[in-house]
Tab-separated table of C-alpha atoms in Angstrom:
chain	number	residue	atom	x	y	z
A	1035	UNK	CA	5.663	62.198	-6.010
A	1036	UNK	CA	7.118	58.713	-6.155
A	1037	UNK	CA	5.475	55.921	-8.096
A	1038	UNK	CA	3.316	53.463	-6.152
A	1039	UNK	CA	5.017	50.188	-5.175
A	1040	UNK	CA	1.735	48.267	-5.489
A	1041	UNK	CA	-0.934	49.087	-8.058
A	1042	UNK	CA	-4.086	47.025	-7.999
A	1043	UNK	CA	-6.340	47.647	-10.959
A	1044	UNK	CA	-9.938	46.417	-10.921
A	1045	UNK	CA	-9.208	42.879	-9.764
A	1046	UNK	CA	-11.972	40.360	-9.197
A	1047	UNK	CA	-11.927	37.077	-7.360
A	1048	UNK	CA	-14.655	34.529	-6.725
A	1049	UNK	CA	-14.677	31.306	-4.767
A	1050	UNK	CA	-17.406	29.409	-6.574
A	1051	UNK	CA	-20.514	31.568	-6.533
A	1052	UNK	CA	-19.144	33.781	-3.764
A	1053	UNK	CA	-17.574	36.954	-5.118
A	1054	UNK	CA	-14.847	37.957	-2.663
A	1055	UNK	CA	-13.378	40.873	-4.572
A	1056	UNK	CA	-15.371	42.967	-6.967
A	1057	UNK	CA	-13.468	45.210	-9.398
A	1058	UNK	CA	-11.153	46.352	-6.621
A	1059	UNK	CA	-8.542	49.021	-7.255
A	1060	UNK	CA	-6.030	50.503	-4.831
A	1061	UNK	CA	-2.487	51.787	-4.667
A	1062	UNK	CA	0.200	51.590	-2.031
A	1063	UNK	CA	3.165	53.943	-1.866
A	1064	UNK	CA	6.687	52.757	-1.006
A	1065	UNK	CA	7.206	52.636	2.740
A	1066	UNK	CA	3.530	53.089	3.454
A	1067	UNK	CA	1.973	51.257	6.421
A	1068	UNK	CA	-1.526	50.201	5.505
A	1069	UNK	CA	-4.156	48.668	7.774
A	1070	UNK	CA	-6.959	46.669	6.159
A	1071	UNK	CA	-9.976	46.316	8.405
A	1072	UNK	CA	-13.493	45.039	7.948
A	1073	UNK	CA	-15.825	42.172	8.762
A	1074	UNK	CA	-14.757	38.610	7.995
A	1075	UNK	CA	-15.467	37.614	4.430
A	1076	UNK	CA	-14.957	41.181	3.264
A	1077	UNK	CA	-11.973	40.205	1.128
A	1078	UNK	CA	-9.108	41.802	3.061
A	1079	UNK	CA	-7.196	38.580	3.686
A	1080	UNK	CA	-7.811	37.532	0.079
A	1081	UNK	CA	-5.948	40.634	-1.110
A	1082	UNK	CA	-2.875	39.631	0.885
A	1083	UNK	CA	-3.120	36.062	-0.370
A	1084	UNK	CA	-3.394	37.275	-3.956
A	1085	UNK	CA	-0.353	39.512	-3.530
A	1086	UNK	CA	1.574	36.511	-2.155
A	1087	UNK	CA	0.390	34.449	-5.181
A	1088	UNK	CA	-1.451	32.000	-2.926
A	1089	UNK	CA	-4.661	32.738	-4.827
A	1090	UNK	CA	-5.027	33.679	-8.479
A	1091	UNK	CA	-7.155	36.558	-9.727
A	1092	UNK	CA	-10.069	36.085	-12.088
A	1093	UNK	CA	-9.515	39.421	-13.793
A	1094	UNK	CA	-7.665	42.714	-13.536
A	1095	UNK	CA	-4.025	43.660	-13.130
A	1096	UNK	CA	-1.552	43.929	-10.276
A	1097	UNK	CA	1.753	45.701	-10.676
A	1098	UNK	CA	4.602	45.557	-8.179
A	1099	UNK	CA	7.161	48.325	-8.737
A	1100	UNK	CA	5.580	48.842	-12.142
A	1101	UNK	CA	5.951	45.194	-13.149
A	1102	UNK	CA	2.961	42.955	-13.796
A	1103	UNK	CA	2.554	40.232	-11.129
A	1104	UNK	CA	0.261	37.798	-12.914
A	1105	UNK	CA	1.210	38.691	-16.464
A	1106	UNK	CA	4.433	38.899	-18.388
A	1107	UNK	CA	5.394	40.432	-21.676
A	1108	UNK	CA	5.448	37.966	-24.483
A	1109	UNK	CA	5.625	38.705	-28.205
A	1110	UNK	CA	4.680	42.320	-27.566
A	1111	UNK	CA	1.528	41.350	-25.622
A	1112	UNK	CA	0.747	40.116	-22.136
A	1113	UNK	CA	0.676	36.422	-21.300
A	1114	UNK	CA	-0.206	34.714	-18.026
A	1115	UNK	CA	2.812	34.588	-15.715
A	1116	UNK	CA	4.757	31.350	-15.567
A	1117	UNK	CA	6.400	29.912	-12.461
A	1118	UNK	CA	9.714	31.591	-13.273
A	1119	UNK	CA	8.113	35.011	-13.443
A	1120	UNK	CA	6.198	34.416	-10.215
A	1121	UNK	CA	9.403	33.294	-8.492
A	1122	UNK	CA	11.080	36.527	-9.521
A	1123	UNK	CA	8.139	38.647	-8.352
A	1124	UNK	CA	7.828	36.817	-5.023
A	1125	UNK	CA	11.305	37.977	-4.065
A	1126	UNK	CA	9.834	41.392	-3.368
A	1127	UNK	CA	7.135	40.121	-1.044
A	1128	UNK	CA	7.044	38.372	2.324
A	1129	UNK	CA	4.115	37.177	4.390
A	1130	UNK	CA	3.395	36.346	8.020
A	1131	UNK	CA	0.431	34.062	8.642
A	1132	UNK	CA	-2.250	33.949	11.299
A	1133	UNK	CA	-1.212	30.411	12.311
A	1134	UNK	CA	2.561	31.064	11.974
A	1135	UNK	CA	3.068	28.136	9.547
A	1136	UNK	CA	6.492	27.371	10.978
A	1137	UNK	CA	8.130	24.150	9.820
A	1138	UNK	CA	7.596	21.889	12.853
A	1139	UNK	CA	10.460	19.519	12.049
A	1140	UNK	CA	13.125	22.232	12.025
A	1141	UNK	CA	14.748	24.255	14.762
A	1142	UNK	CA	14.012	27.959	15.016
A	1143	UNK	CA	17.341	28.761	13.388
A	1144	UNK	CA	16.769	26.322	10.501
A	1145	UNK	CA	13.317	27.784	9.933
A	1146	UNK	CA	14.919	31.189	9.404
A	1147	UNK	CA	17.935	30.070	7.350
A	1148	UNK	CA	16.200	27.563	5.038
A	1149	UNK	CA	14.863	29.945	2.410
A	1150	UNK	CA	17.916	32.257	2.137
A	1151	UNK	CA	20.179	29.222	1.658
A	1152	UNK	CA	17.887	27.554	-0.893
A	1153	UNK	CA	16.583	30.529	-2.841
A	1154	UNK	CA	19.312	33.143	-2.615
A	1155	UNK	CA	22.377	30.950	-2.578
A	1156	UNK	CA	23.516	32.494	0.704
A	1157	UNK	CA	26.225	30.471	2.456
A	1158	UNK	CA	25.188	28.588	5.575
A	1159	UNK	CA	27.471	30.747	7.732
A	1160	UNK	CA	26.129	34.026	6.359
A	1161	UNK	CA	22.546	32.822	6.636
A	1162	UNK	CA	23.101	31.891	10.269
A	1163	UNK	CA	24.708	35.228	11.067
A	1164	UNK	CA	21.832	37.142	9.495
A	1165	UNK	CA	19.269	34.844	11.133
A	1166	UNK	CA	20.779	35.459	14.558
A	1167	UNK	CA	20.583	39.221	13.984
A	1168	UNK	CA	16.941	38.925	13.034
A	1169	UNK	CA	16.153	36.578	15.917
A	1170	UNK	CA	17.870	39.065	18.177
A	1171	UNK	CA	15.671	41.835	16.812
A	1172	UNK	CA	12.497	39.863	17.545
A	1173	UNK	CA	13.899	38.810	20.932
A	1174	UNK	CA	14.213	35.135	20.072
A	1175	UNK	CA	17.958	34.565	19.737
A	1176	UNK	CA	18.033	32.619	23.019
A	1177	UNK	CA	15.659	30.074	21.469
A	1178	UNK	CA	17.554	29.604	18.211
A	1179	UNK	CA	18.029	25.891	18.820
A	1180	UNK	CA	14.517	25.237	20.158
A	1181	UNK	CA	11.896	23.393	18.129
A	1182	UNK	CA	8.676	25.271	17.287
A	1183	UNK	CA	6.658	22.925	19.528
A	1184	UNK	CA	8.581	24.235	22.530
A	1185	UNK	CA	7.519	27.838	21.902
A	1186	UNK	CA	4.474	29.840	22.906
A	1187	UNK	CA	2.235	31.271	20.203
A	1188	UNK	CA	3.746	34.722	20.556
A	1189	UNK	CA	7.244	33.307	20.287
A	1190	UNK	CA	6.285	31.288	17.216
A	1191	UNK	CA	4.907	34.373	15.548
A	1192	UNK	CA	8.063	36.365	16.297
A	1193	UNK	CA	10.122	33.574	14.705
A	1194	UNK	CA	7.778	33.618	11.704
A	1195	UNK	CA	8.379	37.353	11.336
A	1196	UNK	CA	12.152	36.816	11.460
A	1197	UNK	CA	11.787	34.039	8.882
A	1198	UNK	CA	9.946	36.327	6.466
A	1199	UNK	CA	12.433	39.158	7.053
A	1200	UNK	CA	15.385	36.892	6.265
A	1201	UNK	CA	14.562	37.219	2.563
A	1202	UNK	CA	14.632	41.037	2.829
A	1203	UNK	CA	11.346	41.661	1.049
A	1204	UNK	CA	10.332	45.181	0.108
A	1205	UNK	CA	6.715	44.470	0.969
A	1206	UNK	CA	5.567	42.624	4.076
A	1207	UNK	CA	2.071	41.225	4.439
A	1208	UNK	CA	0.731	40.543	7.927
A	1209	UNK	CA	-2.403	38.413	7.923
A	1210	UNK	CA	-4.162	38.648	11.291
A	1211	UNK	CA	-0.875	37.842	12.957
A	1212	UNK	CA	-2.218	38.199	16.495
A	1213	UNK	CA	-5.660	36.618	16.043
A	1214	UNK	CA	-4.556	33.143	17.115
A	1215	UNK	CA	-2.698	34.350	20.198
A	1216	UNK	CA	-3.710	34.365	23.833
A	1217	UNK	CA	-4.419	37.974	24.850
A	1218	UNK	CA	-1.330	38.272	27.037
A	1219	UNK	CA	0.902	37.273	24.108
A	1220	UNK	CA	-0.451	39.802	21.627
A	1221	UNK	CA	1.644	42.716	22.852
A	1222	UNK	CA	5.029	41.015	22.357
A	1223	UNK	CA	4.229	40.511	18.678
A	1224	UNK	CA	2.849	44.028	18.229
A	1225	UNK	CA	6.008	45.429	19.824
A	1226	UNK	CA	8.126	43.667	17.223
A	1227	UNK	CA	5.980	45.148	14.479
A	1228	UNK	CA	6.215	48.648	15.944
A	1229	UNK	CA	9.965	48.256	15.977
A	1230	UNK	CA	9.922	47.092	12.359
A	1231	UNK	CA	7.817	50.034	11.309
A	1232	UNK	CA	10.128	52.458	13.102
A	1233	UNK	CA	13.426	50.960	11.962
A	1234	UNK	CA	12.766	49.996	8.351
A	1235	UNK	CA	11.238	51.596	5.304
A	1236	UNK	CA	9.470	48.396	4.267
A	1237	UNK	CA	5.996	48.714	2.830
A	1238	UNK	CA	3.621	46.914	5.167
A	1239	UNK	CA	0.073	45.715	4.661
A	1240	UNK	CA	-1.682	44.610	7.771
A	1241	UNK	CA	-4.979	42.791	8.116
A	1242	UNK	CA	-6.038	43.071	11.729
A	1243	UNK	CA	-8.789	43.201	14.301
A	1244	UNK	CA	-6.525	45.089	16.720
A	1245	UNK	CA	-8.034	48.504	16.089
A	1246	UNK	CA	-5.865	50.241	18.681
A	1247	UNK	CA	-2.754	48.920	17.028
A	1248	UNK	CA	-4.017	49.736	13.535
A	1249	UNK	CA	-4.642	53.286	14.705
A	1250	UNK	CA	-1.092	53.776	15.991
A	1251	UNK	CA	0.679	51.754	13.322
A	1252	UNK	CA	-0.940	52.688	10.044
A	1253	UNK	CA	-0.450	55.710	7.808
A	1254	UNK	CA	-3.718	54.866	6.122
A	1255	UNK	CA	-6.676	52.658	6.986
A	1256	UNK	CA	-8.908	50.915	4.443
A	1257	UNK	CA	-12.316	49.685	5.537
A	1258	UNK	CA	-13.513	46.720	3.454
A	1259	UNK	CA	-16.965	45.310	3.105
A	1260	UNK	CA	-18.221	42.786	0.566
A	1261	UNK	CA	-15.154	42.932	-1.616
A	1262	UNK	CA	-15.027	46.700	-1.936
A	1263	UNK	CA	-13.278	49.538	-0.169
A	1264	UNK	CA	-16.091	51.359	1.587
A	1265	UNK	CA	-14.001	54.029	3.219
A	1266	UNK	CA	-10.351	54.960	3.511
A	1267	UNK	CA	-8.354	57.650	5.195
A	1268	UNK	CA	-6.048	58.568	8.020
A	1269	UNK	CA	-6.468	56.416	11.137
A	1270	UNK	CA	-7.960	59.309	13.121
A	1271	UNK	CA	-10.568	59.976	10.466
A	1272	UNK	CA	-11.607	56.350	10.121
A	1273	UNK	CA	-11.647	55.476	13.809
A	1274	UNK	CA	-12.870	58.782	15.316
A	1275	UNK	CA	-15.023	60.178	12.538
A	1276	UNK	CA	-16.146	57.401	10.205
A	1277	UNK	CA	-18.383	58.835	7.491
A	1278	UNK	CA	-19.971	55.681	6.133
A	1279	UNK	CA	-22.704	53.984	8.073
A	1280	UNK	CA	-21.216	50.520	7.472
A	1281	UNK	CA	-17.893	51.649	8.959
A	1282	UNK	CA	-19.692	53.046	11.987
A	1283	UNK	CA	-21.655	49.831	12.501
A	1284	UNK	CA	-18.536	47.702	12.173
A	1285	UNK	CA	-16.547	49.791	14.636
A	1286	UNK	CA	-19.419	49.754	17.148
A	1287	UNK	CA	-19.516	45.951	16.992
A	1288	UNK	CA	-15.761	45.692	17.381
A	1289	UNK	CA	-15.790	47.978	20.405
A	1290	UNK	CA	-18.703	46.058	21.903
A	1291	UNK	CA	-16.624	42.884	21.472
A	1292	UNK	CA	-13.998	44.406	23.755
A	1293	UNK	CA	-11.401	45.636	21.302
A	1294	UNK	CA	-9.702	48.881	22.119
A	1295	UNK	CA	-9.764	51.702	19.658
B	593	UNK	CA	26.096	-30.459	8.717
B	594	UNK	CA	22.833	-30.388	6.848
B	595	UNK	CA	21.569	-33.816	6.067
B	596	UNK	CA	22.144	-34.466	2.426
B	597	UNK	CA	20.416	-37.786	2.357
B	598	UNK	CA	17.042	-38.004	3.880
B	599	UNK	CA	17.047	-41.716	4.395
B	600	UNK	CA	19.931	-41.821	6.843
B	601	UNK	CA	18.020	-39.623	9.222
B	602	UNK	CA	14.926	-41.692	9.385
B	603	UNK	CA	14.770	-43.819	12.506
B	604	UNK	CA	16.548	-47.078	11.786
B	605	UNK	CA	15.663	-50.519	12.960
B	606	UNK	CA	17.427	-51.313	16.159
B	607	UNK	CA	17.948	-47.694	17.156
B	608	UNK	CA	15.474	-46.050	19.422
B	609	UNK	CA	12.344	-45.252	17.400
B	610	UNK	CA	11.289	-41.574	17.016
B	611	UNK	CA	14.601	-40.246	18.208
B	612	UNK	CA	15.774	-37.816	15.561
B	613	UNK	CA	18.937	-35.772	15.606
B	614	UNK	CA	17.401	-32.340	15.127
B	615	UNK	CA	20.575	-30.280	15.009
B	616	UNK	CA	21.170	-30.920	11.312
B	617	UNK	CA	17.584	-30.097	10.494
B	618	UNK	CA	17.741	-26.948	12.564
B	619	UNK	CA	20.723	-25.743	10.624
B	620	UNK	CA	18.797	-26.449	7.427
B	621	UNK	CA	15.984	-24.228	8.656
B	622	UNK	CA	18.445	-21.537	9.701
B	623	UNK	CA	19.920	-21.570	6.208
B	624	UNK	CA	16.401	-21.003	4.966
B	625	UNK	CA	16.021	-18.176	7.479
B	626	UNK	CA	19.014	-16.422	5.936
B	627	UNK	CA	17.280	-16.578	2.542
B	628	UNK	CA	14.057	-15.265	4.073
B	629	UNK	CA	15.934	-12.337	5.649
B	630	UNK	CA	17.700	-11.610	2.353
B	631	UNK	CA	14.386	-11.591	0.505
B	632	UNK	CA	12.780	-9.386	3.140
B	633	UNK	CA	15.601	-6.837	3.208
B	634	UNK	CA	16.127	-6.626	-0.540
B	635	UNK	CA	12.404	-6.771	-1.266
B	636	UNK	CA	11.766	-3.965	1.231
B	637	UNK	CA	14.458	-1.798	-0.323
B	638	UNK	CA	12.956	-2.288	-3.787
B	639	UNK	CA	9.444	-1.711	-2.394
B	640	UNK	CA	10.576	1.531	-0.731
B	641	UNK	CA	12.115	2.854	-3.941
B	642	UNK	CA	9.129	2.051	-6.152
B	643	UNK	CA	6.723	3.294	-3.452
B	644	UNK	CA	8.283	6.762	-3.550
B	645	UNK	CA	8.445	6.845	-7.330
B	646	UNK	CA	4.834	5.677	-7.756
B	647	UNK	CA	3.535	7.645	-4.750
B	648	UNK	CA	5.023	10.901	-6.052
B	649	UNK	CA	3.852	9.962	-9.546
B	650	UNK	CA	0.287	9.700	-8.268
B	651	UNK	CA	0.297	13.353	-7.185
B	652	UNK	CA	2.344	14.654	-10.094
B	653	UNK	CA	1.249	17.661	-12.129
B	654	UNK	CA	1.757	15.590	-15.263
B	655	UNK	CA	-1.174	13.417	-16.281
B	656	UNK	CA	1.025	10.792	-17.940
B	657	UNK	CA	2.964	10.210	-14.701
B	658	UNK	CA	-0.252	10.019	-12.699
B	659	UNK	CA	-1.640	7.533	-15.181
B	660	UNK	CA	1.481	5.325	-15.194
B	661	UNK	CA	1.650	5.300	-11.395
B	662	UNK	CA	-2.036	4.438	-11.088
B	663	UNK	CA	-1.715	1.632	-13.640
B	664	UNK	CA	1.239	0.134	-11.763
B	665	UNK	CA	-0.454	0.361	-8.381
B	666	UNK	CA	-3.783	-1.060	-9.521
B	667	UNK	CA	-2.151	-3.870	-11.462
B	668	UNK	CA	0.077	-5.072	-8.656
B	669	UNK	CA	-2.589	-4.715	-6.005
B	670	UNK	CA	-5.174	-6.392	-8.188
B	671	UNK	CA	-3.247	-9.532	-9.099
B	672	UNK	CA	-1.986	-12.309	-6.882
B	673	UNK	CA	1.609	-12.282	-5.704
B	674	UNK	CA	1.724	-15.969	-6.538
B	675	UNK	CA	0.965	-15.268	-10.198
B	676	UNK	CA	3.370	-12.296	-10.252
B	677	UNK	CA	6.144	-14.520	-8.941
B	678	UNK	CA	5.479	-17.270	-11.467
B	679	UNK	CA	5.366	-14.669	-14.192
B	680	UNK	CA	8.706	-13.226	-13.137
B	681	UNK	CA	10.373	-16.626	-12.900
B	682	UNK	CA	8.752	-18.696	-15.645
B	683	UNK	CA	7.378	-16.233	-18.213
B	684	UNK	CA	10.032	-13.515	-18.352
B	685	UNK	CA	12.640	-15.994	-19.698
B	686	UNK	CA	10.488	-16.292	-22.822
B	687	UNK	CA	10.943	-12.549	-23.248
B	688	UNK	CA	14.678	-12.930	-22.929
B	689	UNK	CA	14.882	-11.980	-19.244
B	690	UNK	CA	16.166	-14.834	-17.146
B	691	UNK	CA	16.189	-14.265	-13.425
B	692	UNK	CA	17.583	-16.375	-10.617
B	693	UNK	CA	14.931	-17.507	-8.128
B	694	UNK	CA	16.227	-14.919	-5.651
B	695	UNK	CA	16.028	-12.092	-8.223
B	696	UNK	CA	12.544	-13.173	-9.274
B	697	UNK	CA	11.485	-13.313	-5.612
B	698	UNK	CA	12.859	-9.859	-4.794
B	699	UNK	CA	11.285	-8.413	-7.936
B	700	UNK	CA	7.816	-9.856	-7.313
B	701	UNK	CA	7.811	-9.059	-3.587
B	702	UNK	CA	9.249	-5.554	-4.043
B	703	UNK	CA	6.841	-4.566	-6.796
B	704	UNK	CA	3.843	-6.099	-5.037
B	705	UNK	CA	4.416	-4.500	-1.643
B	706	UNK	CA	5.689	-1.316	-3.307
B	707	UNK	CA	2.239	-0.851	-4.850
B	708	UNK	CA	0.616	-0.836	-1.412
B	709	UNK	CA	3.334	1.368	0.036
B	710	UNK	CA	2.937	3.853	-2.834
B	711	UNK	CA	-0.562	4.609	-1.592
B	712	UNK	CA	0.916	5.142	1.874
B	713	UNK	CA	3.404	7.638	0.430
B	714	UNK	CA	0.649	9.474	-1.404
B	715	UNK	CA	-1.665	9.587	1.614
B	716	UNK	CA	1.091	10.781	3.936
B	717	UNK	CA	2.117	13.587	1.591
B	718	UNK	CA	-1.499	14.714	1.271
B	719	UNK	CA	-1.857	14.636	5.057
B	720	UNK	CA	0.623	17.490	5.460
B	721	UNK	CA	-1.428	20.645	5.877
B	722	UNK	CA	-1.948	23.196	3.141
B	723	UNK	CA	-0.408	25.866	5.362
B	724	UNK	CA	2.985	24.198	5.002
B	725	UNK	CA	2.779	24.516	1.212
B	726	UNK	CA	1.709	28.137	1.601
B	727	UNK	CA	4.701	28.854	3.821
B	728	UNK	CA	6.861	27.371	1.048
B	729	UNK	CA	5.298	29.700	-1.518
B	730	UNK	CA	5.683	32.718	0.751
B	731	UNK	CA	9.359	31.813	1.187
B	732	UNK	CA	9.688	31.396	-2.573
B	733	UNK	CA	10.815	27.756	-2.407
B	734	UNK	CA	10.428	25.770	-5.602
B	735	UNK	CA	8.003	22.848	-5.640
B	736	UNK	CA	10.813	20.351	-5.391
B	737	UNK	CA	12.610	22.250	-2.597
B	738	UNK	CA	9.339	22.386	-0.704
B	739	UNK	CA	8.714	18.674	-1.187
B	740	UNK	CA	12.233	17.647	-0.203
B	741	UNK	CA	12.847	19.958	2.746
B	742	UNK	CA	9.403	20.611	4.159
B	743	UNK	CA	6.742	18.122	3.087
B	744	UNK	CA	8.568	14.778	2.849
B	745	UNK	CA	10.335	15.006	6.219
B	746	UNK	CA	6.955	15.519	7.861
B	747	UNK	CA	5.189	12.937	5.704
B	748	UNK	CA	7.853	10.327	6.426
B	749	UNK	CA	6.787	10.274	10.045
B	750	UNK	CA	3.222	9.554	8.985
B	751	UNK	CA	4.369	6.803	6.628
B	752	UNK	CA	6.617	4.961	9.063
B	753	UNK	CA	4.070	2.923	11.076
B	754	UNK	CA	2.349	1.716	7.912
B	755	UNK	CA	5.703	1.010	6.272
B	756	UNK	CA	6.340	-1.240	9.268
B	757	UNK	CA	3.135	-3.121	8.493
B	758	UNK	CA	4.093	-3.341	4.832
B	759	UNK	CA	7.501	-4.784	5.727
B	760	UNK	CA	5.846	-7.434	7.913
B	761	UNK	CA	3.450	-8.268	5.078
B	762	UNK	CA	6.440	-8.628	2.810
B	763	UNK	CA	8.197	-10.882	5.312
B	764	UNK	CA	5.198	-13.173	5.467
B	765	UNK	CA	4.777	-13.149	1.695
B	766	UNK	CA	8.362	-14.372	1.222
B	767	UNK	CA	7.109	-17.913	1.824
B	768	UNK	CA	5.599	-17.983	-1.669
B	769	UNK	CA	9.088	-18.173	-3.158
B	770	UNK	CA	9.286	-21.764	-1.946
B	771	UNK	CA	6.979	-22.479	-4.893
B	772	UNK	CA	9.733	-21.588	-7.355
B	773	UNK	CA	12.064	-23.853	-5.332
B	774	UNK	CA	13.983	-21.030	-3.679
B	775	UNK	CA	15.177	-22.551	-0.406
B	776	UNK	CA	13.674	-20.103	2.068
B	777	UNK	CA	12.531	-20.935	5.574
B	778	UNK	CA	9.206	-22.438	4.498
B	779	UNK	CA	10.834	-24.479	1.749
B	780	UNK	CA	13.344	-25.935	4.217
B	781	UNK	CA	10.630	-26.660	6.762
B	782	UNK	CA	8.834	-28.676	4.105
B	783	UNK	CA	12.044	-30.588	3.371
B	784	UNK	CA	12.468	-31.349	7.061
B	785	UNK	CA	8.862	-32.416	7.260
B	786	UNK	CA	9.186	-34.806	4.369
B	787	UNK	CA	12.427	-36.243	5.695
B	788	UNK	CA	11.408	-36.672	9.306
B	789	UNK	CA	7.693	-37.139	9.041
B	790	UNK	CA	7.283	-34.525	11.749
B	791	UNK	CA	5.186	-31.501	10.946
B	792	UNK	CA	5.012	-30.011	14.413
B	793	UNK	CA	8.707	-29.400	15.042
B	794	UNK	CA	9.768	-27.751	11.742
B	795	UNK	CA	6.629	-25.664	11.440
B	796	UNK	CA	6.596	-24.625	15.093
B	797	UNK	CA	10.207	-23.572	14.586
B	798	UNK	CA	9.531	-21.409	11.537
B	799	UNK	CA	6.343	-20.067	13.091
B	800	UNK	CA	8.462	-18.854	15.969
B	801	UNK	CA	11.149	-17.461	13.640
B	802	UNK	CA	8.667	-15.552	11.448
B	803	UNK	CA	7.187	-14.105	14.607
B	804	UNK	CA	10.596	-13.033	15.924
B	805	UNK	CA	11.480	-11.399	12.597
B	806	UNK	CA	8.163	-9.547	12.559
B	807	UNK	CA	8.773	-8.354	16.122
B	808	UNK	CA	12.219	-7.112	15.128
B	809	UNK	CA	10.683	-5.108	12.279
B	810	UNK	CA	8.061	-3.655	14.642
B	811	UNK	CA	10.625	-2.638	17.225
B	812	UNK	CA	12.952	-1.253	14.597
B	813	UNK	CA	10.247	0.902	13.034
B	814	UNK	CA	9.048	2.127	16.405
B	815	UNK	CA	12.570	3.091	17.440
B	816	UNK	CA	13.030	4.961	14.165
B	817	UNK	CA	9.715	6.697	14.690
B	818	UNK	CA	10.660	7.830	18.183
B	819	UNK	CA	13.997	9.041	16.908
B	820	UNK	CA	12.429	11.099	14.125
B	821	UNK	CA	9.580	12.452	16.225
B	822	UNK	CA	11.826	14.166	18.746
B	823	UNK	CA	10.823	17.772	19.201
B	824	UNK	CA	7.636	17.466	17.173
B	825	UNK	CA	4.225	17.793	18.709
B	826	UNK	CA	1.038	16.126	17.637
B	827	UNK	CA	2.884	12.894	16.914
B	828	UNK	CA	2.565	9.767	18.980
B	829	UNK	CA	5.789	8.601	20.546
């Protein structure tokens, strides 16, 4: 059996007095598609943000492909990671945000080519060629010269996905990528993600309230509550036969709120 | 021709009283206007440069830079431009730095207005949402790449209207240089006043000219703003 691509070892994280993650441990295998579900405040988004180095951990260890994320070897021991180490580690990881976070002052094409040109030394021509391929894949090549303000939410999110893919990360983090979208725009984004899952062997972590999509998309579902993993398993087991009472309650509420399972 | 001798332009006995040939005086005022424009343009350039240095210094990771920037801003905002100008022109020579009146004027105006504009730079940078910084991190941009390519271009649009105000403030403040005998518009108007005895005409003229210059700055900044805001939403046009 292959080694896990992500190893999380008893990490903790508090915001002030509020403990978001409590001694959390989990592993993700290469190519695995993972859905993180649970009530808001349960810590699932925080895990993605920690993996993207947008939040620091208070304690514990994270290893990506066996290499420490927040620590580095120094004089035979471990020292806190410096910016250089974090920059190296971030190359393996990409993230798509709930609110797209596109750069509003740049065209769609420039949004996608900026990081490869600046961080990977890719030539402008090569970056554009690759960007057009990716925009084509997400169905946005016709809007390459548009500004983000001219796009719908679904279109913005598809551009944001192309932008993250342009750096060819091994791990992609999707943080509630359809939560800010009008209902009729959700499907176009989910379709892109289905395509990604089918066509690439990227490891994907998905925080979502789209239970139907999580069911079809994920190899494994983790149910979070109060900073801990309450239950995990195959999508069918979690969604059809949840064992824990908290999982059952959560799923009932979600279904009552009109989400498909 | 500018009148070199004041006396010859006073109404003479036997000529019609109170009839003054204004064309020479007007050209005197226009010469002063050129100096005022020079001061405004060069002062604004200096102000812009120091505003970015001090504004970025204020939000630096390094405490020493933050401290230096804060000291500069508080000092130049907290003391009078009049005193700063006199210091630059009359006191610096004692320290071995002799400046021409124009250099002293540009220095005092640029540093004074730059202190106000530095706070504009800082505020505008902080007004760019956290999510833009997070996108930078997720795309692995360095802090400086993020600032240069993502944050500053957006912040610049927020700064522009206030920069316009700062430039107009600077324009109006240029009149203090007349106190170190730099022949700007106000200085020349005073000359004309003392030579002709008329206050209304020279001062109405420079009042009008200051107003026109200020309008030009306003229009210029607004045009720039419209140009830069194309394609962006959430920005007034």
